[in-house]
């Protein structure tokens, strides 16, 4: 069970702590150089790296590298989809919108990459502790896989969508609110220092 206490302690905490270390290194480097950072971008990178490992056992390297094609395609696709919400007639003009062509290209790229993750997992026979492994290991009583590769690819993409933005937005909001309330931030720091 992916959401058991044991799994949380062994997999999720390991992933989150490891990626928190990478996040802190990036923050320290920016502080040492006196450079501003986009906190929301940093949290998107943090959560994409984390859900990549938890969801399908892939380290995407978003915190280590400035440019990650997978992350860029993911962002471009989401921006195009989000614009549809503010343009109710987008279907009428979709063939004239460059963003729709970019969206289609990004979806093809993301599906190809997610499909590659699935194919590599199937070929390796490796059984990890991530969501993809859990779904890929499911067998019928006859021993054949329950889920085909297209389904597993869609599982990978669904976990990415669900796991990245929700947590990144919550972290961005929390840190922004903490920056507005120094007294709350001081109490939080004291509690963290007291526990650690």
GROMACS .gro file of N, CA, C and O in nm, residues 48-174:
model
  508
   48UNK      N    1   0.816   1.839  -0.886
   48UNK     CA    2   0.827   1.754  -1.005
   48UNK      C    3   0.935   1.648  -0.985
   48UNK      O    4   0.915   1.531  -1.019
   49UNK      N    5   1.047   1.687  -0.927
   49UNK     CA    6   1.151   1.588  -0.895
   49UNK      C    7   1.095   1.483  -0.799
   49UNK      O    8   1.118   1.362  -0.816
   50UNK      N    9   1.022   1.528  -0.697
   50UNK     CA   10   0.970   1.435  -0.595
   50UNK      C   11   0.866   1.340  -0.653
   50UNK      O   12   0.876   1.218  -0.633
   51UNK      N   13   0.768   1.393  -0.727
   51UNK     CA   14   0.665   1.304  -0.781
   51UNK      C   15   0.722   1.215  -0.891
   51UNK      O   16   0.675   1.103  -0.910
   52UNK      N   17   0.827   1.261  -0.959
   52UNK     CA   18   0.892   1.175  -1.058
   52UNK      C   19   0.949   1.050  -0.992
   52UNK      O   20   0.938   0.939  -1.045
   53UNK      N   21   1.009   1.068  -0.875
   53UNK     CA   22   1.067   0.954  -0.804
   53UNK      C   23   0.960   0.868  -0.738
   53UNK      O   24   0.966   0.746  -0.743
   54UNK      N   25   0.863   0.933  -0.674
   54UNK     CA   26   0.758   0.858  -0.604
   54UNK      C   27   0.662   0.794  -0.704
   54UNK      O   28   0.618   0.682  -0.685
   55UNK      N   29   0.630   0.866  -0.809
   55UNK     CA   30   0.532   0.816  -0.905
   55UNK      C   31   0.584   0.709  -0.998
   55UNK      O   32   0.517   0.610  -1.023
   56UNK      N   33   0.709   0.729  -1.050
   56UNK     CA   34   0.756   0.631  -1.146
   56UNK      C   35   0.905   0.605  -1.140
   56UNK      O   36   0.965   0.555  -1.235
   57UNK      N   37   0.967   0.637  -1.027
   57UNK     CA   38   1.106   0.599  -1.005
   57UNK      C   39   1.207   0.669  -1.093
   57UNK      O   40   1.315   0.616  -1.117
   58UNK      N   41   1.175   0.787  -1.142
   58UNK     CA   42   1.266   0.861  -1.230
   58UNK      C   43   1.311   0.990  -1.162
   58UNK      O   44   1.227   1.067  -1.115
   59UNK      N   45   1.440   1.013  -1.160
   59UNK     CA   46   1.492   1.141  -1.111
   59UNK      C   47   1.507   1.233  -1.232
   59UNK      O   48   1.589   1.209  -1.319
   60UNK      N   49   1.426   1.338  -1.237
   60UNK     CA   50   1.424   1.427  -1.353
   60UNK      C   51   1.532   1.534  -1.347
   60UNK      O   52   1.566   1.593  -1.449
   61UNK      N   53   1.585   1.563  -1.230
   61UNK     CA   54   1.695   1.659  -1.218
   61UNK      C   55   1.654   1.804  -1.230
   61UNK      O   56   1.735   1.888  -1.269
   62UNK      N   57   1.530   1.835  -1.198
   62UNK     CA   58   1.480   1.972  -1.213
   62UNK      C   59   1.552   2.071  -1.121
   62UNK      O   60   1.565   2.188  -1.157
   63UNK      N   61   1.595   2.026  -1.005
   63UNK     CA   62   1.664   2.117  -0.911
   63UNK      C   63   1.812   2.133  -0.945
   63UNK      O   64   1.873   2.231  -0.906
   64UNK      N   65   1.867   2.039  -1.018
   64UNK     CA   66   2.009   2.046  -1.053
   64UNK      C   67   2.034   2.121  -1.182
   64UNK      O   68   2.137   2.186  -1.198
   65UNK      N   69   1.942   2.110  -1.277
   65UNK     CA   70   1.962   2.169  -1.410
   65UNK      C   71   1.867   2.287  -1.429
   65UNK      O   72   1.755   2.285  -1.380
   66UNK      N   73   1.914   2.385  -1.503
   66UNK     CA   74   1.828   2.499  -1.534
   66UNK      C   75   1.720   2.460  -1.634
   66UNK      O   76   1.606   2.500  -1.622
   67UNK      N   77   1.757   2.382  -1.733
   67UNK     CA   78   1.664   2.347  -1.840
   67UNK      C   79   1.641   2.197  -1.840
   67UNK      O   80   1.735   2.119  -1.857
   68UNK      N   81   1.517   2.157  -1.821
   68UNK     CA   82   1.477   2.017  -1.824
   68UNK      C   83   1.364   2.005  -1.926
   68UNK      O   84   1.254   2.057  -1.903
   69UNK      N   85   1.390   1.942  -2.042
   69UNK     CA   86   1.288   1.937  -2.148
   69UNK      C   87   1.152   1.884  -2.100
   69UNK      O   88   1.048   1.935  -2.140
   70UNK      N   89   1.153   1.784  -2.014
   70UNK     CA   90   1.028   1.728  -1.963
   70UNK      C   91   0.950   1.835  -1.887
   70UNK      O   92   0.830   1.852  -1.907
   71UNK      N   93   1.018   1.907  -1.799
   71UNK     CA   94   0.953   2.011  -1.720
   71UNK      C   95   0.903   2.125  -1.809
   71UNK      O   96   0.793   2.178  -1.789
   72UNK      N   97   0.984   2.164  -1.906
   72UNK     CA   98   0.944   2.272  -1.998
   72UNK      C   99   0.819   2.232  -2.075
   72UNK      O  100   0.725   2.311  -2.090
   73UNK      N  101   0.814   2.110  -2.126
   73UNK     CA  102   0.697   2.063  -2.200
   73UNK      C  103   0.574   2.058  -2.110
   73UNK      O  104   0.463   2.096  -2.150
   74UNK      N  105   0.593   2.014  -1.987
   74UNK     CA  106   0.485   2.007  -1.890
   74UNK      C  107   0.428   2.147  -1.864
   74UNK      O  108   0.307   2.169  -1.868
   75UNK      N  109   0.517   2.244  -1.842
   75UNK     CA  110   0.475   2.383  -1.817
   75UNK      C  111   0.404   2.443  -1.937
   75UNK      O  112   0.301   2.511  -1.924
   76UNK      N  113   0.458   2.421  -2.056
   76UNK     CA  114   0.399   2.476  -2.179
   76UNK      C  115   0.259   2.418  -2.201
   76UNK      O  116   0.165   2.491  -2.235
   77UNK      N  117   0.245   2.288  -2.180
   77UNK     CA  118   0.115   2.223  -2.197
   77UNK      C  119   0.014   2.278  -2.097
   77UNK      O  120  -0.100   2.309  -2.133
   78UNK      N  121   0.056   2.292  -1.973
   78UNK     CA  122  -0.037   2.344  -1.872
   78UNK      C  123  -0.077   2.487  -1.899
   78UNK      O  124  -0.193   2.524  -1.879
   79UNK      N  125   0.015   2.569  -1.945
   79UNK     CA  126  -0.018   2.709  -1.976
   79UNK      C  127  -0.121   2.714  -2.089
   79UNK      O  128  -0.216   2.794  -2.083
   80UNK      N  129  -0.106   2.629  -2.190
   80UNK     CA  130  -0.202   2.625  -2.300
   80UNK      C  131  -0.339   2.579  -2.252
   80UNK      O  132  -0.442   2.637  -2.290
   81UNK      N  133  -0.341   2.480  -2.168
   81UNK     CA  134  -0.468   2.429  -2.115
   81UNK      C  135  -0.533   2.534  -2.026
   81UNK      O  136  -0.654   2.557  -2.034
   82UNK      N  137  -0.454   2.600  -1.943
   82UNK     CA  138  -0.510   2.704  -1.855
   82UNK      C  139  -0.571   2.818  -1.935
   82UNK      O  140  -0.672   2.876  -1.893
   83UNK      N  141  -0.512   2.853  -2.048
   83UNK     CA  142  -0.566   2.963  -2.128
   83UNK      C  143  -0.705   2.928  -2.182
   83UNK      O  144  -0.786   3.018  -2.208
   84UNK      N  145  -0.735   2.803  -2.197
   84UNK     CA  146  -0.867   2.762  -2.244
   84UNK      C  147  -0.977   2.801  -2.145
   84UNK      O  148  -1.091   2.823  -2.185
   85UNK      N  149  -0.943   2.807  -2.017
   85UNK     CA  150  -1.042   2.842  -1.916
   85UNK      C  151  -1.087   2.987  -1.926
   85UNK      O  152  -1.198   3.020  -1.887
   86UNK      N  153  -1.001   3.074  -1.976
   86UNK     CA  154  -1.037   3.215  -1.987
   86UNK      C  155  -1.085   3.251  -2.127
   86UNK      O  156  -1.125   3.364  -2.152
   87UNK      N  157  -1.081   3.155  -2.218
   87UNK     CA  158  -1.130   3.175  -2.355
   87UNK      C  159  -1.234   3.067  -2.385
   87UNK      O  160  -1.201   2.965  -2.445
   88UNK      N  161  -1.359   3.092  -2.346
   88UNK     CA  162  -1.460   2.987  -2.364
   88UNK      C  163  -1.481   2.944  -2.509
   88UNK      O  164  -1.524   2.832  -2.534
   89UNK      N  165  -1.449   3.028  -2.604
   89UNK     CA  166  -1.467   2.991  -2.744
   89UNK      C  167  -1.341   2.936  -2.808
   89UNK      O  168  -1.329   2.936  -2.932
   90UNK      N  169  -1.250   2.882  -2.729
   90UNK     CA  170  -1.121   2.836  -2.782
   90UNK      C  171  -1.137   2.730  -2.890
   90UNK      O  172  -1.056   2.723  -2.982
   91UNK      N  173  -1.240   2.649  -2.882
   91UNK     CA  174  -1.257   2.544  -2.983
   91UNK      C  175  -1.282   2.602  -3.122
   91UNK      O  176  -1.245   2.542  -3.222
   92UNK      N  177  -1.344   2.719  -3.125
   92UNK     CA  178  -1.373   2.782  -3.254
   92UNK      C  179  -1.248   2.836  -3.321
   92UNK      O  180  -1.242   2.847  -3.444
   93UNK      N  181  -1.148   2.871  -3.240
   93UNK     CA  182  -1.026   2.933  -3.295
   93UNK      C  183  -0.902   2.846  -3.278
   93UNK      O  184  -0.792   2.890  -3.309
   94UNK      N  185  -0.920   2.724  -3.229
   94UNK     CA  186  -0.802   2.643  -3.196
   94UNK      C  187  -0.708   2.621  -3.315
   94UNK      O  188  -0.588   2.610  -3.296
   95UNK      N  189  -0.759   2.615  -3.435
   95UNK     CA  190  -0.673   2.589  -3.550
   95UNK      C  191  -0.589   2.710  -3.589
   95UNK      O  192  -0.497   2.699  -3.668
   96UNK      N  193  -0.621   2.825  -3.530
   96UNK     CA  194  -0.549   2.949  -3.561
   96UNK      C  195  -0.459   2.993  -3.445
   96UNK      O  196  -0.396   3.097  -3.453
   97UNK      N  197  -0.456   2.916  -3.339
   97UNK     CA  198  -0.381   2.952  -3.220
   97UNK      C  199  -0.248   2.876  -3.215
   97UNK      O  200  -0.248   2.753  -3.202
   98UNK      N  201  -0.136   2.946  -3.220
   98UNK     CA  202  -0.005   2.877  -3.211
   98UNK      C  203   0.009   2.794  -3.083
   98UNK      O  204   0.071   2.688  -3.084
   99UNK      N  205  -0.052   2.841  -2.975
   99UNK     CA  206  -0.038   2.766  -2.849
   99UNK      C  207  -0.099   2.627  -2.859
   99UNK      O  208  -0.055   2.534  -2.793
  100UNK      N  209  -0.203   2.610  -2.943
  100UNK     CA  210  -0.265   2.479  -2.959
  100UNK      C  211  -0.170   2.382  -3.028
  100UNK      O  212  -0.166   2.264  -2.995
  101UNK      N  213  -0.092   2.432  -3.122
  101UNK     CA  214   0.008   2.348  -3.188
  101UNK      C  215   0.122   2.314  -3.090
  101UNK      O  216   0.174   2.202  -3.091
  102UNK      N  217   0.159   2.412  -3.008
  102UNK     CA  218   0.261   2.385  -2.904
  102UNK      C  219   0.209   2.282  -2.805
  102UNK      O  220   0.282   2.192  -2.763
  103UNK      N  221   0.080   2.295  -2.767
  103UNK     CA  222   0.020   2.199  -2.675
  103UNK      C  223   0.026   2.058  -2.734
  103UNK      O  224   0.067   1.964  -2.665
  104UNK      N  225  -0.014   2.043  -2.858
  104UNK     CA  226  -0.012   1.911  -2.922
  104UNK      C  227   0.130   1.853  -2.924
  104UNK      O  228   0.150   1.734  -2.896
  105UNK      N  229   0.228   1.936  -2.955
  105UNK     CA  230   0.367   1.890  -2.958
  105UNK      C  231   0.413   1.849  -2.819
  105UNK      O  232   0.481   1.747  -2.802
  106UNK      N  233   0.376   1.927  -2.719
  106UNK     CA  234   0.416   1.895  -2.581
  106UNK      C  235   0.351   1.765  -2.533
  106UNK      O  236   0.415   1.683  -2.468
  107UNK      N  237   0.224   1.747  -2.565
  107UNK     CA  238   0.154   1.625  -2.524
  107UNK      C  239   0.220   1.503  -2.591
  107UNK      O  240   0.241   1.400  -2.525
  108UNK      N  241   0.254   1.515  -2.718
  108UNK     CA  242   0.324   1.404  -2.786
  108UNK      C  243   0.456   1.374  -2.715
  108UNK      O  244   0.490   1.257  -2.690
  109UNK      N  245   0.533   1.478  -2.684
  109UNK     CA  246   0.663   1.460  -2.617
  109UNK      C  247   0.644   1.396  -2.479
  109UNK      O  248   0.714   1.300  -2.444
  110UNK      N  249   0.550   1.447  -2.400
  110UNK     CA  250   0.526   1.394  -2.265
  110UNK      C  251   0.478   1.250  -2.271
  110UNK      O  252   0.523   1.166  -2.191
  111UNK      N  253   0.388   1.220  -2.363
  111UNK     CA  254   0.342   1.081  -2.378
  111UNK      C  255   0.456   0.989  -2.418
  111UNK      O  256   0.466   0.876  -2.370
  112UNK      N  257   0.542   1.038  -2.507
  112UNK     CA  258   0.657   0.958  -2.551
  112UNK      C  259   0.751   0.930  -2.432
  112UNK      O  260   0.795   0.817  -2.411
  113UNK      N  261   0.779   1.034  -2.353
  113UNK     CA  262   0.868   1.016  -2.238
  113UNK      C  263   0.805   0.925  -2.133
  113UNK      O  264   0.872   0.835  -2.080
  114UNK      N  265   0.677   0.947  -2.101
  114UNK     CA  266   0.610   0.862  -2.003
  114UNK      C  267   0.604   0.718  -2.055
  114UNK      O  268   0.624   0.623  -1.978
  115UNK      N  269   0.580   0.702  -2.185
  115UNK     CA  270   0.582   0.568  -2.245
  115UNK      C  271   0.719   0.502  -2.234
  115UNK      O  272   0.729   0.382  -2.211
  116UNK      N  273   0.824   0.584  -2.249
  116UNK     CA  274   0.960   0.532  -2.235
  116UNK      C  275   0.984   0.484  -2.091
  116UNK      O  276   1.043   0.378  -2.069
  117UNK      N  277   0.935   0.560  -1.992
  117UNK     CA  278   0.950   0.518  -1.852
  117UNK      C  279   0.884   0.382  -1.830
  117UNK      O  280   0.940   0.295  -1.764
  118UNK      N  281   0.764   0.367  -1.885
  118UNK     CA  282   0.689   0.241  -1.871
  118UNK      C  283   0.765   0.127  -1.939
  118UNK      O  284   0.784   0.020  -1.882
  119UNK      N  285   0.809   0.151  -2.063
  119UNK     CA  286   0.879   0.048  -2.140
  119UNK      C  287   1.007   0.004  -2.067
  119UNK      O  288   1.035  -0.117  -2.055
  120UNK      N  289   1.084   0.102  -2.019
  120UNK     CA  290   1.207   0.068  -1.947
  120UNK      C  291   1.177  -0.013  -1.821
  120UNK      O  292   1.250  -0.107  -1.789
  121UNK      N  293   1.070   0.021  -1.751
  121UNK     CA  294   1.034  -0.054  -1.630
  121UNK      C  295   0.995  -0.196  -1.666
  121UNK      O  296   1.037  -0.291  -1.601
  122UNK      N  297   0.914  -0.212  -1.768
  122UNK     CA  298   0.871  -0.347  -1.810
  122UNK      C  299   0.991  -0.430  -1.853
  122UNK      O  300   1.004  -0.546  -1.815
  123UNK      N  301   1.081  -0.371  -1.933
  123UNK     CA  302   1.196  -0.445  -1.985
  123UNK      C  303   1.295  -0.482  -1.875
  123UNK      O  304   1.357  -0.587  -1.880
  124UNK      N  305   1.309  -0.394  -1.777
  124UNK     CA  306   1.406  -0.421  -1.670
  124UNK      C  307   1.356  -0.529  -1.574
  124UNK      O  308   1.434  -0.597  -1.510
  125UNK      N  309   1.223  -0.541  -1.564
  125UNK     CA  310   1.166  -0.635  -1.469
  125UNK      C  311   1.180  -0.589  -1.325
  125UNK      O  312   1.141  -0.659  -1.232
  126UNK      N  313   1.237  -0.471  -1.307
  126UNK     CA  314   1.259  -0.415  -1.174
  126UNK      C  315   1.125  -0.384  -1.108
  126UNK      O  316   1.034  -0.333  -1.170
  127UNK      N  317   1.115  -0.418  -0.981
  127UNK     CA  318   0.996  -0.384  -0.904
  127UNK      C  319   1.039  -0.288  -0.795
  127UNK      O  320   1.105  -0.328  -0.699
  128UNK      N  321   1.006  -0.163  -0.814
  128UNK     CA  322   1.042  -0.061  -0.716
  128UNK      C  323   0.928  -0.039  -0.618
  128UNK      O  324   0.833  -0.118  -0.611
  129UNK      N  325   0.938   0.071  -0.546
  129UNK     CA  326   0.835   0.105  -0.447
  129UNK      C  327   0.754   0.226  -0.493
  129UNK      O  328   0.697   0.296  -0.410
  130UNK      N  329   0.750   0.251  -0.622
  130UNK     CA  330   0.679   0.367  -0.674
  130UNK      C  331   0.543   0.325  -0.730
  130UNK      O  332   0.512   0.207  -0.740
  131UNK      N  333   0.461   0.425  -0.765
  131UNK     CA  334   0.327   0.397  -0.818
  131UNK      C  335   0.333   0.312  -0.945
  131UNK      O  336   0.254   0.220  -0.962
  132UNK      N  337   0.423   0.347  -1.035
  132UNK     CA  338   0.433   0.272  -1.161
  132UNK      C  339   0.461   0.124  -1.134
  132UNK      O  340   0.398   0.037  -1.194
  133UNK      N  341   0.551   0.096  -1.043
  133UNK     CA  342   0.582  -0.044  -1.009
  133UNK      C  343   0.460  -0.116  -0.955
  133UNK      O  344   0.434  -0.232  -0.989
  134UNK      N  345   0.386  -0.046  -0.869
  134UNK     CA  346   0.267  -0.107  -0.809
  134UNK      C  347   0.166  -0.146  -0.917
  134UNK      O  348   0.115  -0.258  -0.918
  135UNK      N  349   0.142  -0.056  -1.012
  135UNK     CA  350   0.047  -0.085  -1.118
  135UNK      C  351   0.102  -0.188  -1.217
  135UNK      O  352   0.030  -0.276  -1.264
  136UNK      N  353   0.230  -0.177  -1.251
  136UNK     CA  354   0.291  -0.268  -1.348
  136UNK      C  355   0.298  -0.411  -1.295
  136UNK      O  356   0.294  -0.507  -1.373
  137UNK      N  357   0.309  -0.426  -1.164
  137UNK     CA  358   0.321  -0.560  -1.105
  137UNK      C  359   0.187  -0.633  -1.096
  137UNK      O  360   0.185  -0.754  -1.074
  138UNK      N  361   0.077  -0.562  -1.114
  138UNK     CA  362  -0.055  -0.626  -1.103
  138UNK      C  363  -0.072  -0.728  -1.215
  138UNK      O  364  -0.050  -0.699  -1.332
  139UNK      N  365  -0.109  -0.850  -1.177
  139UNK     CA  366  -0.127  -0.959  -1.273
  139UNK      C  367  -0.265  -1.022  -1.257
  139UNK      O  368  -0.322  -1.024  -1.148
  140UNK      N  369  -0.315  -1.077  -1.366
  140UNK     CA  370  -0.439  -1.155  -1.362
  140UNK      C  371  -0.408  -1.290  -1.298
  140UNK      O  372  -0.291  -1.327  -1.284
  141UNK      N  373  -0.510  -1.368  -1.264
  141UNK     CA  374  -0.484  -1.502  -1.210
  141UNK      C  375  -0.403  -1.590  -1.307
  141UNK      O  376  -0.332  -1.681  -1.266
  142UNK      N  377  -0.412  -1.558  -1.438
  142UNK     CA  378  -0.336  -1.633  -1.538
  142UNK      C  379  -0.192  -1.585  -1.549
  142UNK      O  380  -0.112  -1.643  -1.622
  143UNK      N  381  -0.158  -1.475  -1.481
  143UNK     CA  382  -0.021  -1.425  -1.482
  143UNK      C  383   0.009  -1.318  -1.586
  143UNK      O  384   0.124  -1.278  -1.601
  144UNK      N  385  -0.092  -1.273  -1.658
  144UNK     CA  386  -0.069  -1.166  -1.755
  144UNK      C  387  -0.089  -1.030  -1.688
  144UNK      O  388  -0.165  -1.019  -1.592
  145UNK      N  389  -0.024  -0.928  -1.739
  145UNK     CA  390  -0.039  -0.795  -1.679
  145UNK      C  391  -0.185  -0.747  -1.686
  145UNK      O  392  -0.253  -0.767  -1.787
  146UNK      N  393  -0.231  -0.686  -1.578
  146UNK     CA  394  -0.366  -0.631  -1.573
  146UNK      C  395  -0.375  -0.506  -1.660
  146UNK      O  396  -0.474  -0.484  -1.729
  147UNK      N  397  -0.269  -0.426  -1.659
  147UNK     CA  398  -0.273  -0.296  -1.728
  147UNK      C  399  -0.177  -0.295  -1.846
  147UNK      O  400  -0.063  -0.339  -1.835
  148UNK      N  401  -0.224  -0.241  -1.958
  148UNK     CA  402  -0.138  -0.228  -2.074
  148UNK      C  403  -0.050  -0.103  -2.060
  148UNK      O  404  -0.068  -0.022  -1.970
  149UNK      N  405   0.044  -0.089  -2.152
  149UNK     CA  406   0.140   0.021  -2.144
  149UNK      C  407   0.074   0.158  -2.158
  149UNK      O  408   0.116   0.254  -2.094
  150UNK      N  409  -0.031   0.168  -2.240
  150UNK     CA  410  -0.100   0.297  -2.256
  150UNK      C  411  -0.165   0.339  -2.125
  150UNK      O  412  -0.160   0.457  -2.086
  151UNK      N  413  -0.224   0.243  -2.054
  151UNK     CA  414  -0.284   0.274  -1.924
  151UNK      C  415  -0.177   0.319  -1.825
  151UNK      O  416  -0.195   0.418  -1.753
  152UNK      N  417  -0.065   0.247  -1.823
  152UNK     CA  418   0.043   0.283  -1.731
  152UNK      C  419   0.100   0.421  -1.763
  152UNK      O  420   0.132   0.499  -1.673
  153UNK      N  421   0.112   0.452  -1.892
  153UNK     CA  422   0.158   0.586  -1.932
  153UNK      C  423   0.063   0.692  -1.878
  153UNK      O  424   0.105   0.794  -1.825
  154UNK      N  425  -0.067   0.666  -1.888
  154UNK     CA  426  -0.166   0.762  -1.838
  154UNK      C  427  -0.161   0.773  -1.686
  154UNK      O  428  -0.181   0.882  -1.630
  155UNK      N  429  -0.131   0.664  -1.618
  155UNK     CA  430  -0.114   0.668  -1.472
  155UNK      C  431   0.003   0.760  -1.436
  155UNK      O  432  -0.006   0.845  -1.347
  156UNK      N  433   0.114   0.744  -1.508
  156UNK     CA  434   0.231   0.829  -1.485
  156UNK      C  435   0.193   0.976  -1.500
  156UNK      O  436   0.223   1.059  -1.415
  157UNK      N  437   0.125   1.009  -1.608
  157UNK     CA  438   0.088   1.148  -1.633
  157UNK      C  439  -0.010   1.200  -1.529
  157UNK      O  440   0.001   1.313  -1.482
  158UNK      N  441  -0.105   1.118  -1.488
  158UNK     CA  442  -0.201   1.161  -1.386
  158UNK      C  443  -0.133   1.190  -1.253
  158UNK      O  444  -0.167   1.288  -1.185
  159UNK      N  445  -0.039   1.106  -1.214
  159UNK     CA  446   0.031   1.132  -1.089
  159UNK      C  447   0.117   1.257  -1.098
  159UNK      O  448   0.131   1.331  -1.000
  160UNK      N  449   0.175   1.281  -1.213
  160UNK     CA  450   0.251   1.405  -1.231
  160UNK      C  451   0.163   1.527  -1.213
  160UNK      O  452   0.198   1.622  -1.143
  161UNK      N  453   0.049   1.526  -1.280
  161UNK     CA  454  -0.042   1.640  -1.273
  161UNK      C  455  -0.092   1.659  -1.130
  161UNK      O  456  -0.095   1.770  -1.078
  162UNK      N  457  -0.130   1.550  -1.066
  162UNK     CA  458  -0.184   1.560  -0.931
  162UNK      C  459  -0.077   1.593  -0.827
  162UNK      O  460  -0.103   1.663  -0.731
  163UNK      N  461   0.043   1.544  -0.848
  163UNK     CA  462   0.146   1.557  -0.746
  163UNK      C  463   0.229   1.683  -0.751
  163UNK      O  464   0.283   1.726  -0.650
  164UNK      N  465   0.241   1.744  -0.866
  164UNK     CA  466   0.330   1.860  -0.876
  164UNK      C  467   0.263   1.990  -0.834
  164UNK      O  468   0.307   2.055  -0.740
  165UNK      N  469   0.160   2.028  -0.901
  165UNK     CA  470   0.104   2.162  -0.883
  165UNK      C  471   0.039   2.185  -0.747
  165UNK      O  472   0.049   2.293  -0.691
  166UNK      N  473  -0.029   2.084  -0.697
  166UNK     CA  474  -0.098   2.102  -0.569
  166UNK      C  475   0.001   2.134  -0.458
  166UNK      O  476  -0.018   2.230  -0.383
  167UNK      N  477   0.107   2.057  -0.449
  167UNK     CA  478   0.205   2.077  -0.343
  167UNK      C  479   0.286   2.204  -0.366
  167UNK      O  480   0.312   2.279  -0.272
  168UNK      N  481   0.325   2.231  -0.490
  168UNK     CA  482   0.402   2.351  -0.520
  168UNK      C  483   0.321   2.477  -0.488
  168UNK      O  484   0.374   2.574  -0.432
  169UNK      N  485   0.194   2.476  -0.524
  169UNK     CA  486   0.109   2.593  -0.495
  169UNK      C  487   0.092   2.610  -0.344
  169UNK      O  488   0.097   2.723  -0.293
  170UNK      N  489   0.073   2.500  -0.273
  170UNK     CA  490   0.058   2.509  -0.127
  170UNK      C  491   0.186   2.562  -0.062
  170UNK      O  492   0.181   2.647   0.029
  171UNK      N  493   0.302   2.515  -0.107
  171UNK     CA  494   0.428   2.565  -0.053
  171UNK      C  495   0.448   2.713  -0.085
  171UNK      O  496   0.488   2.792   0.002
  172UNK      N  497   0.419   2.753  -0.208
  172UNK     CA  498   0.433   2.894  -0.247
  172UNK      C  499   0.343   2.983  -0.162
  172UNK      O  500   0.386   3.087  -0.111
  173UNK      N  501   0.220   2.941  -0.147
  173UNK     CA  502   0.124   3.019  -0.068
  173UNK      C  503   0.168   3.026   0.079
  173UNK      O  504   0.166   3.133   0.139
  174UNK      N  505   0.208   2.914   0.134
  174UNK     CA  506   0.249   2.912   0.275
  174UNK      C  507   0.369   3.003   0.299
  174UNK      O  508   0.370   3.081   0.395
   0.00000   0.00000   0.00000
